[in-house]
Amino acid sequence: MNGQEVTHTWRNYPALQQPTYEDPQHVHRVVTELRTRPPLVFAGEVDSLLDSLGRAANGDAFVLTGGDCAETFIESTADRLRLKIQTILQMAVVLTYGASTPVIKMGRMAGQYAKPRSSDIETRGDVSLPSYRGDAVNDYEFSAQARRANPDRLLDMYNRSGSSLNLIRAFTQGGYADLRRVHEWNKGFLTNPSYKRYDTLAQHIDKAMKFMAAAGTDFEALRTVNFYSSHEALLLEYESAMTRIDSRSGDIYDTSAHFLWIGERTRDPNGAHVEFLSHVLNPVGVKIGPGASPDDVKALIDKLNPEGIPGRLTLITRMGAGNIRSSLPALVDAVNADGRPVVWVSDPMHGNTINSETGYKTRHFDTIMDEVEGFFEVLQGHDAVPGGIHIELTGDDVTEVMGGAEHIDDDALRRRYETKVDPRLNHQQSLEMAFQVAELLERSGQNNGPESVDAQPRFNF
């Protein structure tokens, strides 16, 4: 069986959350064109990420994934991308210090243009139309023409993703990610009196920076970072078209992104999404909700990482603050008993969505942090490693999530509520979360503690 045949076996399995296209021949033409396009990522980059994630499974690295709920074509601009990258880099500096380990930086970007939906139909008044499934499928405008699934948008997604990846590489390899620059950005954030509680940690970071400078650390080596792309592997026609056989090894990679995940709605071990990703060598993730059983998790390991390759499989918990402490322990125990390594990552966003009194779809910062804290408690209480966080954020000063030190309330949501799908942490809230997670990491014993700052530089940024 050749590579093309392997990546088409998903067609023999139930494929949920796929668009309904009117013209199958149109889809075929688009997919045929995509197969001729150059890869967006390369096998060596993917292999490097796999190695890093293998270290995260043992607590020797920490994963930070952040970005939009769903990217849009119109907002995939250089400025917006730069602000998101800046926010993730700022968070990574704080988390690197807190964890005393390298932080693996991934963006929910350069491909996160599609979203699963709880209903195929959206109704406004007396009008019912297909739901908006992300710019890779249809348009947000509420009209029959806009909501028609258009396969040409898959080509638009490819082009936008390629442009975004070019910018990401330029930003992260061209000096924009210099540790000294990012550190200065964070010092600016801390001038706000609302963040006074983080002064001590910030001072320790500053002292570590000065120690490295005094010790003659080669800061030129810290001017660039590895930054990886990730998205939900939802649209199987696109993902299948983007698979390539590596000329060196003959192995199969999905070249649409470095890291791909399967959502809670499509994680059936006997479904098309799991079948497809079981054949590519990318590291993969699976979102796990409160309804998952130990048998479900075991079946996913059997299908996606039967050989137990470190870093291959990440389990991303999205259970809600009210469920994390009761639903997660049995799953952790089952994985421990199985023995094959996984990376445990917390998605504290998706299980905590509410509707505000003024009608906005929102989340509360304190509830998000409560789920993160519950995640740490369960993992550490069951001899497992909290390996990372996976959050929806933007670099803009939107008002979509309530709470935080700036006390965004229900009335404030209307000021800058811009998301087309799910609410995101703004720039300030994202950094606040980073400082709180760093505090959790310091308390967890997953590091050397702040008293070690005089003894060693704590950055491998």
Short mmCIF file of C-alpha atoms in Angstrom, two decimals:
data_model
loop_
_atom_site.label_atom_id
_atom_site.label_comp_id
_atom_site.label_asym_id
_atom_site.label_seq_id
_atom_site.Cartn_x
_atom_site.Cartn_y
_atom_site.Cartn_z
CA MET A 1 0.00 0.00 0.00
CA ASN A 2 1.56 3.34 -1.03
CA GLY A 3 1.38 6.59 0.94
CA GLN A 4 -1.58 7.95 -0.96
CA GLU A 5 -3.59 4.81 -0.29
CA VAL A 6 -2.70 4.84 3.41
CA THR A 7 -3.96 8.39 3.90
CA HIS A 8 -7.24 7.55 2.18
CA THR A 9 -8.22 4.71 4.50
CA TRP A 10 -10.20 7.25 6.56
CA ARG A 11 -12.85 7.18 3.82
CA ASN A 12 -13.89 3.74 5.09
CA TYR A 13 -14.79 5.17 8.53
CA PRO A 14 -17.50 7.55 9.79
CA ALA A 15 -16.32 11.13 9.20
CA LEU A 16 -18.11 13.60 11.46
CA GLN A 17 -18.18 17.41 11.23
CA GLN A 18 -17.38 17.51 7.52
CA PRO A 19 -18.82 20.20 5.22
CA THR A 20 -21.59 19.30 2.81
CA TYR A 21 -20.40 20.44 -0.61
CA GLU A 22 -22.85 20.79 -3.49
CA ASP A 23 -20.45 19.73 -6.26
CA PRO A 24 -18.16 16.71 -5.60
CA GLN A 25 -16.24 17.38 -8.83
CA HIS A 26 -15.38 20.87 -7.59
CA VAL A 27 -13.99 19.36 -4.41
CA HIS A 28 -11.98 16.85 -6.45
CA ARG A 29 -10.42 19.64 -8.54
CA VAL A 30 -9.42 21.59 -5.45
CA VAL A 31 -7.97 18.55 -3.68
CA THR A 32 -6.03 17.58 -6.81
CA GLU A 33 -4.56 21.09 -6.93
CA LEU A 34 -3.61 20.97 -3.22
CA ARG A 35 -1.68 17.75 -3.76
CA THR A 36 0.61 19.61 -6.17
CA ARG A 37 1.37 22.44 -3.71
CA PRO A 38 4.62 22.54 -1.71
CA PRO A 39 4.51 21.39 1.93
CA LEU A 40 3.89 24.05 4.57
CA VAL A 41 6.14 22.35 7.15
CA PHE A 42 8.99 19.91 6.79
CA ALA A 43 9.80 16.50 8.21
CA GLY A 44 12.87 17.69 10.13
CA GLU A 45 10.83 20.37 11.92
CA VAL A 46 8.16 17.83 12.84
CA ASP A 47 10.76 15.39 14.13
CA SER A 48 12.32 18.12 16.28
CA LEU A 49 8.93 18.86 17.85
CA LEU A 50 8.37 15.15 18.50
CA ASP A 51 11.67 14.96 20.38
CA SER A 52 10.78 18.02 22.46
CA LEU A 53 7.35 16.66 23.33
CA GLY A 54 9.00 13.43 24.43
CA ARG A 55 10.85 15.47 27.03
CA ALA A 56 7.61 17.14 28.11
CA ALA A 57 6.14 13.73 28.91
CA ASN A 58 8.87 13.35 31.54
CA GLY A 59 8.61 16.87 32.94
CA ASP A 60 11.77 18.05 31.17
CA ALA A 61 9.87 20.59 29.06
CA PHE A 62 6.53 22.42 29.26
CA VAL A 63 4.08 23.00 26.39
CA LEU A 64 2.47 26.36 25.70
CA THR A 65 -0.12 26.43 22.91
CA GLY A 66 -2.04 29.63 22.25
CA GLY A 67 -3.97 31.44 19.57
CA ASP A 68 -7.40 32.16 18.17
CA CYS A 69 -10.39 29.93 18.59
CA ALA A 70 -10.78 30.18 14.83
CA GLU A 71 -8.56 32.28 12.61
CA THR A 72 -10.21 34.41 9.95
CA PHE A 73 -8.81 35.35 6.56
CA ILE A 74 -9.41 39.06 7.04
CA GLU A 75 -7.58 39.14 10.39
CA SER A 76 -4.56 37.09 9.26
CA THR A 77 -2.50 40.26 9.01
CA ALA A 78 1.13 40.84 9.92
CA ASP A 79 0.21 43.10 12.86
CA ARG A 80 -2.28 40.69 14.41
CA LEU A 81 0.05 37.74 13.94
CA ARG A 82 2.91 39.71 15.48
CA LEU A 83 0.85 40.58 18.56
CA LYS A 84 -0.16 36.95 19.11
CA ILE A 85 3.43 35.76 18.75
CA GLN A 86 4.58 38.51 21.11
CA THR A 87 2.03 37.43 23.72
CA ILE A 88 3.06 33.77 23.50
CA LEU A 89 6.74 34.69 23.75
CA GLN A 90 6.07 36.86 26.79
CA MET A 91 4.17 34.02 28.45
CA ALA A 92 6.97 31.60 27.57
CA VAL A 93 9.60 33.66 29.39
CA VAL A 94 7.57 33.58 32.59
CA LEU A 95 6.77 29.87 32.27
CA THR A 96 10.38 29.01 31.45
CA TYR A 97 11.43 30.52 34.75
CA GLY A 98 8.59 28.90 36.69
CA ALA A 99 9.18 25.43 35.24
CA SER A 100 12.99 25.70 35.07
CA THR A 101 12.70 23.82 31.79
CA PRO A 102 12.40 24.79 28.12
CA VAL A 103 8.95 25.84 26.98
CA ILE A 104 7.70 24.35 23.71
CA LYS A 105 5.95 27.20 21.92
CA MET A 106 3.07 26.36 19.59
CA GLY A 107 0.51 28.61 17.97
CA ARG A 108 -3.09 27.82 17.22
CA MET A 109 -2.34 29.62 13.99
CA ALA A 110 -1.38 29.25 10.34
CA GLY A 111 -4.14 26.68 9.80
CA GLN A 112 -6.82 27.02 12.50
CA TYR A 113 -9.48 28.15 10.03
CA ALA A 114 -12.15 25.50 10.67
CA LYS A 115 -14.31 24.71 13.70
CA PRO A 116 -16.69 21.89 14.63
CA ARG A 117 -20.17 23.02 15.57
CA SER A 118 -22.77 21.61 17.93
CA SER A 119 -25.50 22.14 15.32
CA ASP A 120 -25.47 22.02 11.53
CA ILE A 121 -28.05 24.81 11.39
CA GLU A 122 -28.12 28.34 12.81
CA THR A 123 -31.49 30.06 13.20
CA ARG A 124 -32.01 33.79 13.52
CA GLY A 125 -35.64 34.78 13.79
CA ASP A 126 -37.50 32.92 11.06
CA VAL A 127 -34.41 32.21 8.97
CA SER A 128 -32.37 29.00 9.26
CA LEU A 129 -29.04 28.59 7.43
CA PRO A 130 -26.01 26.29 7.64
CA SER A 131 -23.82 27.08 10.62
CA TYR A 132 -20.60 29.02 10.18
CA ARG A 133 -17.81 26.42 10.25
CA GLY A 134 -14.84 28.72 9.91
CA ASP A 135 -13.42 30.62 6.96
CA ALA A 136 -12.00 27.41 5.50
CA VAL A 137 -15.59 26.31 4.82
CA ASN A 138 -17.96 29.29 4.54
CA ASP A 139 -18.44 32.92 5.54
CA TYR A 140 -19.70 34.38 8.82
CA GLU A 141 -22.19 36.66 7.05
CA PHE A 142 -25.71 35.38 7.64
CA SER A 143 -26.91 34.86 4.08
CA ALA A 144 -27.62 31.80 1.96
CA GLN A 145 -24.75 32.52 -0.42
CA ALA A 146 -22.21 33.23 2.35
CA ARG A 147 -23.09 30.11 4.30
CA ARG A 148 -22.69 27.79 1.30
CA ALA A 149 -19.71 25.47 1.74
CA ASN A 150 -17.16 26.50 -0.89
CA PRO A 151 -14.22 24.15 -1.59
CA ASP A 152 -12.14 27.01 -3.07
CA ARG A 153 -11.73 28.19 0.50
CA LEU A 154 -9.41 25.22 1.08
CA LEU A 155 -6.99 26.83 -1.37
CA ASP A 156 -7.42 30.15 0.43
CA MET A 157 -6.60 28.38 3.71
CA TYR A 158 -3.44 26.93 2.19
CA ASN A 159 -2.32 30.33 0.90
CA ARG A 160 -3.07 32.13 4.15
CA SER A 161 -1.36 29.43 6.19
CA GLY A 162 1.75 29.64 4.04
CA SER A 163 1.92 33.41 4.38
CA SER A 164 1.45 33.18 8.14
CA LEU A 165 4.17 30.56 8.50
CA ASN A 166 6.57 32.76 6.55
CA LEU A 167 5.89 35.61 8.97
CA ILE A 168 6.22 33.34 12.00
CA ARG A 169 9.63 32.17 10.79
CA ALA A 170 10.71 35.74 10.12
CA PHE A 171 9.62 36.95 13.56
CA THR A 172 11.09 34.06 15.53
CA GLN A 173 14.34 33.66 13.57
CA GLY A 174 15.09 37.30 12.80
CA GLY A 175 15.71 38.70 16.27
CA TYR A 176 12.15 39.69 17.22
CA ALA A 177 12.10 36.83 19.77
CA ASP A 178 15.34 37.92 21.47
CA LEU A 179 15.07 37.00 25.15
CA ARG A 180 16.20 40.47 26.24
CA ARG A 181 13.52 42.16 24.14
CA VAL A 182 10.77 39.87 25.44
CA HIS A 183 11.93 40.41 29.03
CA GLU A 184 11.61 44.19 28.58
CA TRP A 185 8.07 43.75 27.25
CA ASN A 186 7.15 41.89 30.43
CA LYS A 187 8.67 44.58 32.62
CA GLY A 188 6.37 47.05 30.89
CA PHE A 189 3.36 44.86 31.64
CA LEU A 190 4.25 44.87 35.35
CA THR A 191 4.16 48.67 35.68
CA ASN A 192 0.37 48.34 36.03
CA PRO A 193 -0.49 48.35 39.78
CA SER A 194 -3.10 45.64 39.13
CA TYR A 195 -0.27 43.11 38.77
CA LYS A 196 1.57 43.96 41.99
CA ARG A 197 1.23 40.37 43.23
CA TYR A 198 3.67 39.20 40.57
CA ASP A 199 6.48 41.58 41.61
CA THR A 200 8.48 38.94 43.48
CA LEU A 201 8.49 36.48 40.60
CA ALA A 202 9.31 39.26 38.15
CA GLN A 203 12.24 40.36 40.31
CA HIS A 204 13.59 36.81 40.36
CA ILE A 205 13.38 36.68 36.56
CA ASP A 206 15.16 40.02 36.30
CA LYS A 207 17.87 38.79 38.66
CA ALA A 208 18.35 35.65 36.57
CA MET A 209 18.73 37.78 33.44
CA LYS A 210 21.37 39.93 35.13
CA PHE A 211 23.18 36.81 36.37
CA MET A 212 23.36 35.44 32.83
CA ALA A 213 24.70 38.73 31.52
CA ALA A 214 27.32 38.92 34.29
CA ALA A 215 28.34 35.30 33.68
CA GLY A 216 28.98 36.05 30.03
CA THR A 217 26.04 34.10 28.60
CA ASP A 218 26.01 34.20 24.81
CA PHE A 219 22.79 36.13 24.30
CA GLU A 220 23.20 35.83 20.54
CA ALA A 221 22.20 32.19 20.99
CA LEU A 222 18.97 33.41 22.59
CA ARG A 223 17.92 35.68 19.71
CA THR A 224 15.87 32.99 17.99
CA VAL A 225 13.34 30.39 19.13
CA ASN A 226 11.59 27.38 17.68
CA PHE A 227 7.92 28.15 17.17
CA TYR A 228 5.59 25.44 15.89
CA SER A 229 2.21 25.59 14.16
CA SER A 230 -0.79 23.54 15.20
CA HIS A 231 -4.47 23.22 14.37
CA GLU A 232 -7.37 20.84 14.67
CA ALA A 233 -7.18 18.28 11.86
CA LEU A 234 -10.87 18.69 11.13
CA LEU A 235 -11.27 18.94 7.34
CA LEU A 236 -10.10 15.56 6.16
CA GLU A 237 -10.07 16.36 2.45
CA TYR A 238 -7.56 19.14 3.16
CA GLU A 239 -5.43 17.15 5.60
CA SER A 240 -5.30 14.16 3.30
CA ALA A 241 -4.29 16.35 0.36
CA MET A 242 -1.46 17.84 2.43
CA THR A 243 0.16 14.49 3.30
CA ARG A 244 3.56 13.85 1.76
CA ILE A 245 6.07 11.00 1.73
CA ASP A 246 9.45 12.12 3.06
CA SER A 247 12.12 11.60 0.41
CA ARG A 248 14.73 10.61 3.03
CA SER A 249 12.84 8.04 5.06
CA GLY A 250 9.74 7.15 3.08
CA ASP A 251 7.63 8.09 6.13
CA ILE A 252 4.31 9.91 5.82
CA TYR A 253 3.77 13.39 7.27
CA ASP A 254 0.82 15.74 7.26
CA THR A 255 2.60 18.87 6.07
CA SER A 256 -0.24 21.28 6.89
CA ALA A 257 1.18 21.84 10.42
CA HIS A 258 3.77 20.52 12.84
CA PHE A 259 1.21 19.37 15.43
CA LEU A 260 -2.37 18.26 14.79
CA TRP A 261 -5.14 17.49 17.21
CA ILE A 262 -8.49 15.71 17.18
CA GLY A 263 -11.43 17.38 18.88
CA GLU A 264 -13.73 16.03 21.56
CA ARG A 265 -16.52 15.57 18.99
CA THR A 266 -14.39 13.54 16.57
CA ARG A 267 -12.18 11.41 18.84
CA ASP A 268 -13.99 8.10 18.27
CA PRO A 269 -11.19 5.47 17.97
CA ASN A 270 -13.27 3.91 15.18
CA GLY A 271 -13.83 7.22 13.41
CA ALA A 272 -12.22 8.76 10.34
CA HIS A 273 -10.16 11.40 12.16
CA VAL A 274 -8.38 8.93 14.42
CA GLU A 275 -7.86 6.58 11.48
CA PHE A 276 -6.28 9.32 9.38
CA LEU A 277 -3.87 10.58 12.04
CA SER A 278 -2.86 7.03 12.96
CA HIS A 279 -0.93 6.89 9.66
CA VAL A 280 1.11 10.12 9.82
CA LEU A 281 4.25 10.66 11.86
CA ASN A 282 3.36 14.09 13.24
CA PRO A 283 2.90 14.35 16.98
CA VAL A 284 -0.85 14.40 17.60
CA GLY A 285 -3.19 15.48 20.35
CA VAL A 286 -6.68 14.44 21.39
CA LYS A 287 -9.14 16.62 23.31
CA ILE A 288 -10.60 14.69 26.25
CA GLY A 289 -13.86 15.78 27.89
CA PRO A 290 -15.54 14.70 31.14
CA GLY A 291 -17.40 11.89 29.39
CA ALA A 292 -14.24 10.04 28.42
CA SER A 293 -13.69 6.66 30.06
CA PRO A 294 -10.45 4.79 30.80
CA ASP A 295 -11.36 2.39 27.99
CA ASP A 296 -11.72 5.33 25.58
CA VAL A 297 -8.25 6.59 26.45
CA LYS A 298 -6.73 3.12 26.21
CA ALA A 299 -8.28 2.65 22.75
CA LEU A 300 -6.87 5.98 21.59
CA ILE A 301 -3.39 5.00 22.76
CA ASP A 302 -3.73 1.65 20.98
CA LYS A 303 -4.71 3.39 17.76
CA LEU A 304 -2.51 6.51 17.80
CA ASN A 305 0.60 5.37 19.67
CA PRO A 306 0.68 1.58 19.79
CA GLU A 307 4.49 1.49 20.04
CA GLY A 308 4.65 4.01 22.88
CA ILE A 309 6.85 6.58 21.11
CA PRO A 310 7.61 9.42 23.56
CA GLY A 311 6.00 12.67 22.44
CA ARG A 312 3.77 11.07 19.82
CA LEU A 313 0.48 11.44 21.76
CA THR A 314 -0.75 14.40 23.82
CA LEU A 315 -3.98 14.15 25.82
CA ILE A 316 -5.54 17.60 26.11
CA THR A 317 -8.08 17.71 28.94
CA ARG A 318 -11.07 20.03 28.52
CA MET A 319 -13.41 19.02 31.32
CA GLY A 320 -14.59 22.20 33.02
CA ALA A 321 -13.59 23.41 36.45
CA GLY A 322 -16.50 21.55 38.01
CA ASN A 323 -15.46 18.18 36.56
CA ILE A 324 -11.67 18.15 36.39
CA ARG A 325 -11.05 16.87 39.93
CA SER A 326 -13.62 14.08 39.67
CA SER A 327 -13.29 12.98 36.03
CA LEU A 328 -9.55 13.12 35.41
CA PRO A 329 -8.12 10.80 38.14
CA ALA A 330 -9.41 7.55 36.64
CA LEU A 331 -7.97 8.47 33.24
CA VAL A 332 -4.56 9.29 34.70
CA ASP A 333 -4.54 6.00 36.60
CA ALA A 334 -5.44 4.12 33.43
CA VAL A 335 -2.62 5.75 31.46
CA ASN A 336 -0.15 5.07 34.27
CA ALA A 337 -1.20 1.43 34.33
CA ASP A 338 -0.83 1.19 30.55
CA GLY A 339 2.74 2.46 30.75
CA ARG A 340 3.01 4.06 27.32
CA PRO A 341 3.98 7.74 27.61
CA VAL A 342 1.60 10.62 26.96
CA VAL A 343 1.92 14.36 27.39
CA TRP A 344 -0.83 15.71 29.65
CA VAL A 345 -1.95 19.23 28.66
CA SER A 346 -4.79 21.35 30.08
CA ASP A 347 -7.27 23.16 27.87
CA PRO A 348 -9.13 25.18 30.54
CA MET A 349 -11.14 27.19 28.02
CA HIS A 350 -13.65 24.95 26.29
CA GLY A 351 -15.28 23.38 29.33
CA ASN A 352 -16.00 26.73 30.97
CA THR A 353 -18.06 28.64 28.42
CA ILE A 354 -21.15 30.47 29.71
CA ASN A 355 -23.67 33.02 28.47
CA SER A 356 -23.53 36.36 30.26
CA GLU A 357 -26.62 38.19 31.46
CA THR A 358 -26.23 40.59 28.55
CA GLY A 359 -26.20 37.70 26.08
CA TYR A 360 -22.49 37.33 25.30
CA LYS A 361 -20.81 33.95 25.03
CA THR A 362 -18.00 34.30 27.56
CA ARG A 363 -15.80 32.67 30.18
CA HIS A 364 -14.57 33.83 33.57
CA PHE A 365 -10.86 34.13 34.27
CA ASP A 366 -11.14 32.69 37.80
CA THR A 367 -12.98 29.62 36.50
CA ILE A 368 -10.35 29.07 33.83
CA MET A 369 -7.61 29.23 36.45
CA ASP A 370 -9.55 26.90 38.75
CA GLU A 371 -9.50 24.23 36.04
CA VAL A 372 -5.74 24.69 35.58
CA GLU A 373 -5.22 24.33 39.32
CA GLY A 374 -7.39 21.20 39.40
CA PHE A 375 -5.38 19.77 36.51
CA PHE A 376 -2.13 20.28 38.44
CA GLU A 377 -3.64 18.81 41.62
CA VAL A 378 -4.85 15.64 39.90
CA LEU A 379 -1.71 14.98 37.85
CA GLN A 380 0.65 15.54 40.76
CA GLY A 381 -1.55 13.55 43.11
CA HIS A 382 -1.49 10.57 40.76
CA ASP A 383 2.22 10.39 39.94
CA ALA A 384 1.95 12.07 36.56
CA VAL A 385 3.37 15.25 35.05
CA PRO A 386 1.36 18.39 34.18
CA GLY A 387 2.89 18.90 30.76
CA GLY A 388 1.41 22.14 29.47
CA ILE A 389 -1.50 24.46 28.79
CA HIS A 390 -3.54 25.01 25.64
CA ILE A 391 -5.45 28.29 25.57
CA GLU A 392 -7.39 30.59 23.28
CA LEU A 393 -5.85 34.05 23.27
CA THR A 394 -5.27 37.12 21.19
CA GLY A 395 -2.62 39.81 21.33
CA ASP A 396 -5.31 42.48 21.13
CA ASP A 397 -7.01 44.25 24.03
CA VAL A 398 -10.41 42.66 23.44
CA THR A 399 -13.04 42.25 26.14
CA GLU A 400 -14.36 38.72 25.69
CA VAL A 401 -13.45 36.93 28.94
CA MET A 402 -14.72 38.33 32.23
CA GLY A 403 -12.56 38.80 35.31
CA GLY A 404 -8.82 39.05 35.72
CA ALA A 405 -6.94 41.82 37.50
CA GLU A 406 -8.56 44.40 35.23
CA HIS A 407 -12.01 43.22 36.40
CA ILE A 408 -13.78 42.96 33.06
CA ASP A 409 -17.46 42.64 33.93
CA ASP A 410 -20.58 41.83 31.95
CA ASP A 411 -21.12 45.44 30.89
CA ALA A 412 -17.52 45.73 29.70
CA LEU A 413 -17.92 42.83 27.27
CA ARG A 414 -19.62 45.07 24.73
CA ARG A 415 -16.56 47.37 24.45
CA ARG A 416 -14.45 45.10 22.24
CA TYR A 417 -16.16 41.76 21.74
CA GLU A 418 -14.70 40.68 18.39
CA THR A 419 -14.56 36.88 18.27
CA LYS A 420 -16.59 35.07 15.62
CA VAL A 421 -16.79 31.83 17.64
CA ASP A 422 -15.39 31.46 21.18
CA PRO A 423 -14.16 34.14 23.64
CA ARG A 424 -10.40 34.60 24.02
CA LEU A 425 -8.10 35.88 26.72
CA ASN A 426 -6.76 39.29 25.84
CA HIS A 427 -3.09 40.24 26.01
CA GLN A 428 -3.14 41.28 29.67
CA GLN A 429 -5.18 38.27 30.81
CA SER A 430 -2.83 35.93 28.93
CA LEU A 431 0.21 37.30 30.75
CA GLU A 432 -1.65 37.18 34.06
CA MET A 433 -2.37 33.51 33.44
CA ALA A 434 1.32 32.90 32.67
CA PHE A 435 2.37 34.35 36.03
CA GLN A 436 -0.23 32.27 37.89
CA VAL A 437 0.78 29.07 36.10
CA ALA A 438 4.43 29.88 36.85
CA GLU A 439 3.48 30.08 40.52
CA LEU A 440 1.85 26.65 40.25
CA LEU A 441 4.99 25.28 38.62
CA GLU A 442 7.19 26.72 41.35
CA ARG A 443 5.01 25.23 44.09
CA SER A 444 4.80 21.89 42.32
CA GLY A 445 8.41 20.89 42.81
CA GLN A 446 8.71 20.58 39.02
CA ASN A 447 11.60 23.05 39.24
CA ASN A 448 14.42 24.22 41.46
CA GLY A 449 12.55 27.00 43.27
CA PRO A 450 13.27 30.73 43.32
CA GLU A 451 16.10 30.40 45.81
CA SER A 452 18.22 28.83 43.07
CA VAL A 453 18.30 32.04 41.05
CA ASP A 454 21.71 33.00 42.44
CA ALA A 455 23.11 29.57 41.67
CA GLN A 456 22.24 29.16 37.99
CA PRO A 457 20.63 30.83 35.00
CA ARG A 458 17.14 29.39 34.67
CA PHE A 459 16.49 30.02 31.00
CA ASN A 460 16.66 27.69 28.05
CA PHE A 461 14.32 29.83 26.02
#
